[in-house]
Short mmCIF file of C-alpha atoms in Angstrom, two decimals:
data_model
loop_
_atom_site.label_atom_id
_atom_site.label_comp_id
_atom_site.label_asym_id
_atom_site.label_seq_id
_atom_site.Cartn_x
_atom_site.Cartn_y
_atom_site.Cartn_z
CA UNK A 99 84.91 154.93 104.97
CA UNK A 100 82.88 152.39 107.47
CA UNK A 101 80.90 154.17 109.59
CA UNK A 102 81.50 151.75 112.35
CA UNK A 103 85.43 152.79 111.74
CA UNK A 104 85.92 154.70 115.36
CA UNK A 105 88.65 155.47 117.30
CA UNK A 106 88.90 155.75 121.18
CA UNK A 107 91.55 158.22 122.12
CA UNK A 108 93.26 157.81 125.93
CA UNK A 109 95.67 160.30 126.54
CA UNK A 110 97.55 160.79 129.45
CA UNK A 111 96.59 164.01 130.70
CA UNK A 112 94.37 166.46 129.48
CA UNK A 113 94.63 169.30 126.40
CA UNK A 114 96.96 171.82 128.58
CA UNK A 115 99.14 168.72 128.06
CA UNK A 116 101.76 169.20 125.66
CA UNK A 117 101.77 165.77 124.22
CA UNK A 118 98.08 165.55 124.01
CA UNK A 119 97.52 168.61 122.39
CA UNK A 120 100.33 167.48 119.76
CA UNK A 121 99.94 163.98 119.46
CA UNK A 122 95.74 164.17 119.15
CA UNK A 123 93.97 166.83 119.05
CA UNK A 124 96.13 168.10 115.82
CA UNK A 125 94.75 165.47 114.08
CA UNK A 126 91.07 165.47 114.58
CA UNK A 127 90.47 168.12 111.81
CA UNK A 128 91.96 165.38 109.52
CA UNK A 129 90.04 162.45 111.14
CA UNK A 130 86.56 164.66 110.82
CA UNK A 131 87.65 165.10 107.14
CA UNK A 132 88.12 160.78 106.38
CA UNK A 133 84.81 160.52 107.94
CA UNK A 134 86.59 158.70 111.00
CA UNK A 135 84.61 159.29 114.17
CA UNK A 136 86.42 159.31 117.64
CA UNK A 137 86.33 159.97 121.37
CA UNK A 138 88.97 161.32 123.54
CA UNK A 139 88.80 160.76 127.46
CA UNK A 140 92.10 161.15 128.94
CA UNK A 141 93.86 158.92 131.99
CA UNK A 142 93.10 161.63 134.61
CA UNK A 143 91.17 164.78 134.66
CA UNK A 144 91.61 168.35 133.86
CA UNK A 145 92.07 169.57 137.21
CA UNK A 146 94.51 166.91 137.91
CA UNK A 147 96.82 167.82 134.45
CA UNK A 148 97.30 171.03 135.62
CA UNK A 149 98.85 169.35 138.99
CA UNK A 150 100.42 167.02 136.31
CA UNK A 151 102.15 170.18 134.77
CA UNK A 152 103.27 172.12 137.46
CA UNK A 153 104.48 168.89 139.60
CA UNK A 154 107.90 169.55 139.85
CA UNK A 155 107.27 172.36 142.25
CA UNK A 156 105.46 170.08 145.04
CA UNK A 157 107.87 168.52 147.16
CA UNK A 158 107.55 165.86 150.40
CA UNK A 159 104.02 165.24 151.71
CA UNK A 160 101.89 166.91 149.11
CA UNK A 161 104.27 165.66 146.20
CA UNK A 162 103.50 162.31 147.35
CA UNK A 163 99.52 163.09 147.79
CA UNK A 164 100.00 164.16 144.24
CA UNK A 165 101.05 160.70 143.27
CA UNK A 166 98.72 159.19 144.98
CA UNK A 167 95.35 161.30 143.69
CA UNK A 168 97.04 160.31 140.07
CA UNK A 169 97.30 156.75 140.90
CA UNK A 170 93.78 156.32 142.41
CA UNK A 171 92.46 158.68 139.42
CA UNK A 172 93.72 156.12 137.04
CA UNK A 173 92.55 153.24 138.81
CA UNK A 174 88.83 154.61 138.79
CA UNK A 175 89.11 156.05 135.47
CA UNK A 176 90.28 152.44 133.71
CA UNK A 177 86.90 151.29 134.61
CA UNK A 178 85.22 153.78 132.40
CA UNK A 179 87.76 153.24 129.43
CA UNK A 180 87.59 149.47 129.93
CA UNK A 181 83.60 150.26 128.72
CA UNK A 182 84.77 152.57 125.91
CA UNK A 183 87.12 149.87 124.50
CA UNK A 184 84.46 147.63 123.78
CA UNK A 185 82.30 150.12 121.36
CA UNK A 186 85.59 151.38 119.24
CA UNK A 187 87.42 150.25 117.01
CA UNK A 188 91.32 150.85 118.02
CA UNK A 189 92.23 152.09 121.62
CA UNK A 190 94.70 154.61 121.02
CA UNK A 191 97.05 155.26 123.96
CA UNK A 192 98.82 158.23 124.17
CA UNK A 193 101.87 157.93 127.00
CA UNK A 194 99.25 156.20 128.88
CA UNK A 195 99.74 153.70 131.26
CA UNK A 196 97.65 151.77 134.09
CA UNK A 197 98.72 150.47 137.46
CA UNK A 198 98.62 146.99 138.27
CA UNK A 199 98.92 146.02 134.59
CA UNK A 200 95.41 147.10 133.74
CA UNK A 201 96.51 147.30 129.75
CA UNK A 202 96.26 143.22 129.60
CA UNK A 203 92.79 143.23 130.95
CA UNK A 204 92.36 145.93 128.58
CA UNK A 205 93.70 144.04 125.37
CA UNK A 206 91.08 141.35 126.36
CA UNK A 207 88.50 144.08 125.68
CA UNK A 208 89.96 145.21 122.56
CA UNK A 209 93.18 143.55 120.78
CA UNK A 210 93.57 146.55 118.77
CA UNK A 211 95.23 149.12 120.54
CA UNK A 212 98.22 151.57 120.01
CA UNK A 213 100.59 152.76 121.88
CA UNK A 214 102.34 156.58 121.32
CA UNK A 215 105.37 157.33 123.10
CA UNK A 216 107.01 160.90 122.69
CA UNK A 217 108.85 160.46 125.14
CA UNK A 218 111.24 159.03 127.64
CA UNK A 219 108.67 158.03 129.98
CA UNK A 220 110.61 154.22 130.72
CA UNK A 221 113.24 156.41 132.14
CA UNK A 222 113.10 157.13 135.72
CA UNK A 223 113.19 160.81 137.12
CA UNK A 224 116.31 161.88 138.56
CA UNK A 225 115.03 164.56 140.65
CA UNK A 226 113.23 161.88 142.51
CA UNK A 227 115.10 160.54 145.15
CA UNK A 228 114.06 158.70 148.80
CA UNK A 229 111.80 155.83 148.58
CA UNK A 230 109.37 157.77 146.11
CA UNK A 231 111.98 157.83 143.61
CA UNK A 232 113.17 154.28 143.55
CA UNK A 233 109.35 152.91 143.97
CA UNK A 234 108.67 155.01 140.54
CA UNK A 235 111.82 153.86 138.88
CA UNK A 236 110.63 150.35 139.04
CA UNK A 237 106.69 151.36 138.24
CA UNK A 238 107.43 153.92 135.21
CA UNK A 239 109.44 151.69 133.27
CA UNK A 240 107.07 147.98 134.38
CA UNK A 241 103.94 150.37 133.09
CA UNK A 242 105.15 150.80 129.76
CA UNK A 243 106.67 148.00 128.82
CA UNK A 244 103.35 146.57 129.87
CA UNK A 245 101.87 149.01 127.40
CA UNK A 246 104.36 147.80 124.57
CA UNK A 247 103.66 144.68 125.18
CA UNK A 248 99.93 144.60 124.08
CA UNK A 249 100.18 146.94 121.79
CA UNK A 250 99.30 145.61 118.04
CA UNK A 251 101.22 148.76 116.63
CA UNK A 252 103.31 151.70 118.72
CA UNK A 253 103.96 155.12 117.55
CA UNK A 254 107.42 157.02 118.58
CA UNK A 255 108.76 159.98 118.37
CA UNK A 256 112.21 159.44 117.35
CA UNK A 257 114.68 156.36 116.39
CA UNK A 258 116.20 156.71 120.29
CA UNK A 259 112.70 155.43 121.47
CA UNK A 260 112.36 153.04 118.84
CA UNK A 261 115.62 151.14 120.08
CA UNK A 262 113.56 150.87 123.33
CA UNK A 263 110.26 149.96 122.23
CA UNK A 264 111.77 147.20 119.07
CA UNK A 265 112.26 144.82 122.27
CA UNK A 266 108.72 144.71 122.94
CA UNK A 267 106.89 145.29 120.07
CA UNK A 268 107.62 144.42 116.49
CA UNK A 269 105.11 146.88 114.56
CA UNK A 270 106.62 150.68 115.16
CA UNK A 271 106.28 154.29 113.38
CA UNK A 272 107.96 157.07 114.01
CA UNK A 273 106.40 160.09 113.71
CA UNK A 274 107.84 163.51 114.81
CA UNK A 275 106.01 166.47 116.16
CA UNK A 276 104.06 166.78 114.58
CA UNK A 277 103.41 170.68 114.13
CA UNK A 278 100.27 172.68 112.86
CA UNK A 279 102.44 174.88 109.99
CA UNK A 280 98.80 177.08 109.78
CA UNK A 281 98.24 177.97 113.40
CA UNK A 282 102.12 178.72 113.17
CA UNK A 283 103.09 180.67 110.41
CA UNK A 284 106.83 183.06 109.66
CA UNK A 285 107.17 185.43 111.97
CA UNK A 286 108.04 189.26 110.08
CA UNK A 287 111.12 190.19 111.31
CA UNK A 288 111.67 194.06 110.50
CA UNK A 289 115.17 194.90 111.79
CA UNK A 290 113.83 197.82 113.66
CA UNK A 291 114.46 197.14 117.01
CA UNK A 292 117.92 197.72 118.28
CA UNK A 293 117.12 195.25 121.50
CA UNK A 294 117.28 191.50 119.89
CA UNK A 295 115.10 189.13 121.82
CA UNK A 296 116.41 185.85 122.63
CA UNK A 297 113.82 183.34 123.87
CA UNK A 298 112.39 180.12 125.33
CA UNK A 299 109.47 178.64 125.80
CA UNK A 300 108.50 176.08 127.86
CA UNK A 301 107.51 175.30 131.40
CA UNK A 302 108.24 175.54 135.06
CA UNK A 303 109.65 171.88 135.40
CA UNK A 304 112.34 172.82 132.33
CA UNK A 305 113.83 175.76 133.54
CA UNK A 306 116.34 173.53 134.94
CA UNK A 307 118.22 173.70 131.82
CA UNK A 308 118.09 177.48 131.53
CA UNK A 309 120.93 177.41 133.79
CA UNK A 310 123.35 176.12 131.37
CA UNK A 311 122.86 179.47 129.91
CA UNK A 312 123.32 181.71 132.95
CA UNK A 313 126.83 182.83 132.35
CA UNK A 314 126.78 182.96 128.75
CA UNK A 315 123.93 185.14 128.56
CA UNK A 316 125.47 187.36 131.03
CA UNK A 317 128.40 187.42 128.91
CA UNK A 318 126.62 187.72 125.87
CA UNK A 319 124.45 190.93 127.82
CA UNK A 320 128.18 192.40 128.45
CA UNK A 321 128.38 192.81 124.60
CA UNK A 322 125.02 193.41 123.00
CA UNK A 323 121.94 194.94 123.70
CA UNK A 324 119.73 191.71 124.22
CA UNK A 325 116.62 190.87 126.32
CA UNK A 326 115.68 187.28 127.49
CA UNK A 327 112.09 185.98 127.02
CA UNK A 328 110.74 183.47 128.49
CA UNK A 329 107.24 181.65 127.96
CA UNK A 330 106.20 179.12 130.31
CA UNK A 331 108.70 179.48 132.81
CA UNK A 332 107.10 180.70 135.97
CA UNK A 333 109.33 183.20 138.12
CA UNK A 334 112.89 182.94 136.59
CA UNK A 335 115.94 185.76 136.74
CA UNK A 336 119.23 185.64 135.77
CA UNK A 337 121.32 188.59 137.67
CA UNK A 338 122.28 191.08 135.18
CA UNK A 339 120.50 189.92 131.92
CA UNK A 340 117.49 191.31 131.03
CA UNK A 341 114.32 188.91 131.76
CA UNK A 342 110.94 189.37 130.49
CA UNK A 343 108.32 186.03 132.04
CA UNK A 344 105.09 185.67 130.59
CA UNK A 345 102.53 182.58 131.24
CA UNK A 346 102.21 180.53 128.80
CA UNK A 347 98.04 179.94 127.08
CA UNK A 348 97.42 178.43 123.82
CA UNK A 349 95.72 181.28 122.95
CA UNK A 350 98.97 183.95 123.17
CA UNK A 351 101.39 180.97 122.48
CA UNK A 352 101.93 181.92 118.56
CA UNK A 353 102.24 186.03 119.30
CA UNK A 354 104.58 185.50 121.89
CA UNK A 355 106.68 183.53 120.07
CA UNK A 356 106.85 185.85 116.57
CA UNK A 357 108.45 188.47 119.58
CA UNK A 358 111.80 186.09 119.79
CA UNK A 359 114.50 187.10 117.16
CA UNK A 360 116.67 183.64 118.12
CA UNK A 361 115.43 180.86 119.95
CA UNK A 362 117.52 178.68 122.29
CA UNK A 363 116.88 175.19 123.64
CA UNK A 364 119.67 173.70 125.77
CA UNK A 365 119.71 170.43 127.47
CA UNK A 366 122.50 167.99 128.52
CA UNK A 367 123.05 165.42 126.07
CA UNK A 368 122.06 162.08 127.72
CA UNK A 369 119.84 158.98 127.75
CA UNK A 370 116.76 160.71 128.98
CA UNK A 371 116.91 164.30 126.37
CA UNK A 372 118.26 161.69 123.46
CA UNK A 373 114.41 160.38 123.98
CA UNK A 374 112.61 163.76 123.29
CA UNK A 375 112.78 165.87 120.02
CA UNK A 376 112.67 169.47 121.76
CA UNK A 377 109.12 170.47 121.01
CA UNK A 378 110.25 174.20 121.58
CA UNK A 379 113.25 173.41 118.67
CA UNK A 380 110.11 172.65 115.97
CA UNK A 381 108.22 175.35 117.79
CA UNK A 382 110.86 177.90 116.84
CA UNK A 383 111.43 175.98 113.10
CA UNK A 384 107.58 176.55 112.57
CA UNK A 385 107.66 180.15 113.17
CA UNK A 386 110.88 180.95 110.70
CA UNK A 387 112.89 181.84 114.07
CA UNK A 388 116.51 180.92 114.07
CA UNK A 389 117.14 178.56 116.64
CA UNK A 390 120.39 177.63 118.61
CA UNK A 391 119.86 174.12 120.18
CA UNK A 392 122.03 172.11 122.26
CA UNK A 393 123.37 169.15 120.36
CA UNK A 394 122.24 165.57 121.16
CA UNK A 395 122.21 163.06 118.34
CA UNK A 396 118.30 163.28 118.10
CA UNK A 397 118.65 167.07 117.68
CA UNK A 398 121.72 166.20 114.92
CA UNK A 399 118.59 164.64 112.66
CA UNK A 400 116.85 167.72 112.61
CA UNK A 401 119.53 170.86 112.65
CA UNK A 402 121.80 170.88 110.10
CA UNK A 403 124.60 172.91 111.93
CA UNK A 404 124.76 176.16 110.07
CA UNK A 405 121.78 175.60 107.49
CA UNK A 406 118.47 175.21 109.03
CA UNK A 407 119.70 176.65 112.69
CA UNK A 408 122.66 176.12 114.74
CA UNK A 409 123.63 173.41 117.42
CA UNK A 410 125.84 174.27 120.39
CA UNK A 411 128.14 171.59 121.80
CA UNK A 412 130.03 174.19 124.62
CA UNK A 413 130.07 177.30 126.13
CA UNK A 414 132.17 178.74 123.40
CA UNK A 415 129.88 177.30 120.83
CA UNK A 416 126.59 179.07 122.43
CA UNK A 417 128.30 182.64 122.65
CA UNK A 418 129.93 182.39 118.97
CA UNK A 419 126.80 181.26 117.33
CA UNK A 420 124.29 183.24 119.19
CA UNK A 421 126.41 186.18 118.56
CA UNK A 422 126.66 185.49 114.95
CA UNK A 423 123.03 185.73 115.07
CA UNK A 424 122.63 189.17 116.95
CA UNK A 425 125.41 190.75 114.26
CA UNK A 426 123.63 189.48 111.04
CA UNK A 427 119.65 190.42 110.30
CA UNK A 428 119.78 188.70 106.82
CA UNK A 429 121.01 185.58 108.63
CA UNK A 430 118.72 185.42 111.23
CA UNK A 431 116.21 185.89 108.49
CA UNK A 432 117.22 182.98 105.85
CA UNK A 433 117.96 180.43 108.65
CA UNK A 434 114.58 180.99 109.72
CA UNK A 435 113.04 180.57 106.64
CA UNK A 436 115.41 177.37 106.00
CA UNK A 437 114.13 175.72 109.45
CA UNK A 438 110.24 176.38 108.37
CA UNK A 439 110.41 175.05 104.54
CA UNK A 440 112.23 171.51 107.33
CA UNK A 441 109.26 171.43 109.26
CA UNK A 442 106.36 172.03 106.56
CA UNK A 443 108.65 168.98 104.70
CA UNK A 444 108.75 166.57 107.41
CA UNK A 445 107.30 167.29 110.63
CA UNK A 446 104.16 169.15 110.03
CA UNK A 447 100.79 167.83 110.96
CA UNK A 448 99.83 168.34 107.29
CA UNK A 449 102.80 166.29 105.68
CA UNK A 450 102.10 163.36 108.65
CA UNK A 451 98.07 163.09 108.51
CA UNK A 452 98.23 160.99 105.70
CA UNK A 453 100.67 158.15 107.82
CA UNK A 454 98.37 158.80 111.18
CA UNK A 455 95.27 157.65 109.08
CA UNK A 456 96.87 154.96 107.63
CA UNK A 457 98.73 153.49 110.48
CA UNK A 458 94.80 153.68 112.56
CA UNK A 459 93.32 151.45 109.51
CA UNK A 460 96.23 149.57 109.21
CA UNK A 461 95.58 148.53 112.92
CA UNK A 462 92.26 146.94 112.21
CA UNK A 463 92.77 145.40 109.09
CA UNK A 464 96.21 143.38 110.28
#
């Protein structure tokens, strides 16, 4: 491999980010391995990820300083990565955009640069509303098509993004996940406990769609001796189910979740959720824990109903299938074991660091 072969990494926040710590950082053990040098300086600061994270709690005034710090933060920090551009080899943009459409100075700098979206970030938030909210529905999706736009190759997460980003750019992967299958390994589930644990992981700004459980787990707390635990999720209750919150860290992320004897992910099924592949749905996969997901059609790719976990399309469907969860051990255990031997397949970091490599020397060599 060239020595001169380097890569400048941009994500959009920091490492407590989700997608950064996914969508990078998994894959610099592999890049240190090919002999592929890199740099990774993210769109804003540290400080200003963990804002990033926990946004969905400010409201009026200081939600809108919050915007603004980002903005400005962006602004000064282009400057530095406009520099940067010119000494690497590919610009790798992870979910990051620039105001004022920054990315075609940046292209100008450095014509090979790709774009990763894991998300749907084109989509506009609907807990925004006021002037803030229809200001950012016209900004959010302007910035990235910007970003497809002079972006030599783009990277997505699923084929519901790629329907989005094919009308901008002609050159896409999809890659899902992807998910470190070492760091995460089966979870021993001994049968000993008469409590089973249900749980979720995730964070403050999600816990929104915990409430599409609320009655069923009541209903389900009527029946069976079951706990709920949650990881990520700030301060949440649920009147007369049994709650247990813990913070999430990288550090305890793996123990907590070998604790959870069925994990749950429910969402609505719409445009925005058909743009994400639950990260908490591989999460539970990973870690040979059953999980009961909500279905969408991008969730329909990766559960095979009643094989590698179970989706729920109704109330009726969450209670029967969690419940035929709690009543069968040997299930719980061989759907778990199903959704790992999925993930270490097709969306592990191991079985998709081959692809990564090759699409970054693909980038300078087209």
């Amino acid at each position: 491999m060239d020595k001169s072969f380097k890569i400048l990494f941009v994500p959009n926040g920091g490492r407590i980010a989700p997608a950064t710590r996914y969508r990078i950082y998994q894959y610099l053990p592999f890049l240190d391995e090919a002999g592929i040098k890199y740099k990774v300086y993210s769109a804003i600061c540290d400080n200003t990820t963990v804002r990033m994270v926990g946004s969905s709690a400010l409201t009026g005034l200081r939600k809108n300083m919050y915007y603004a710090r980002v903005f400005f933060e962006r602004l000064i920090r282009f400057f530095r990565i406009f520099y940067l551009a010119g000494i690497f080899d590919v610009v790798f943009l992870q979910r990051t955009t620039f105001p004022l459409g920054l990315e075609k100075l940046l292209r100008k700098r450095n014509k090979n640069i790709i774009f990763d979206i894991d998300d749907s970030i084109y989509m506009p938030d609907k807990e925004e509303r006021g002037l803030t909210g229809r200001i950012k529905k016209y900004i959010k999706k302007e910035e990235v098509v910007s970003a497809l736009k002079v972006s030599k190759c783009v990277i997505v997460e699923n084929n519901h993004i790629r329907s989005f980003a094919a009308g901008f750019c002609a050159n896409i992967h999809i890659i899902t996940g992807p998910i470190d299958t070492v760091k995460n390994f089966p979870r021993q589930a001994s049968g000993k406990n008469d409590t089973v644990i249900i749980g979720w992981i995730g964070s403050p700004s999600t816990t929104v769609y915990l409430d599409m459980l609320k009655g069923i787990l009541v209903e389900l707390s009527e029946k069976y001796d079951i706990k709920l635990n949650l990881v990520g999720a700030g301060k949440y209750s649920i009147p007369g189910v049994r709650v247990e919150n813990v913070g999430w860290s990288e550090a305890i992320e793996v123990g907590e979740l070998h604790k959870f004897d069925i994990g749950v992910m429910p969402m609505p099924d719409n445009e925005w959720t058909r743009g994400k592949v639950g990260c908490k749905m591989l999460q539970y996969m990973v870690n040979a824990i059953p999980a009961v997901v909500s279905y969408t059609p991008t969730n329909a790719e990766i559960i095979h109903d009643g094989a590698n976990g179970f989706l729920a399309y109704d109330k009726k469907d969450w209670i029967n299938k969690i419940s035929i969860l709690i009543e069968n051990l040997q299930l719980r255990k061989g759907m778990g074991l199903k959704g790992r031997q999925v993930v270490e397949e097709r969306y592990s970091v191991i079985a998709n660091a081959g692809t990564f490599i090759k699409i970054l020397k693909d980038t300078i060599s087209s």
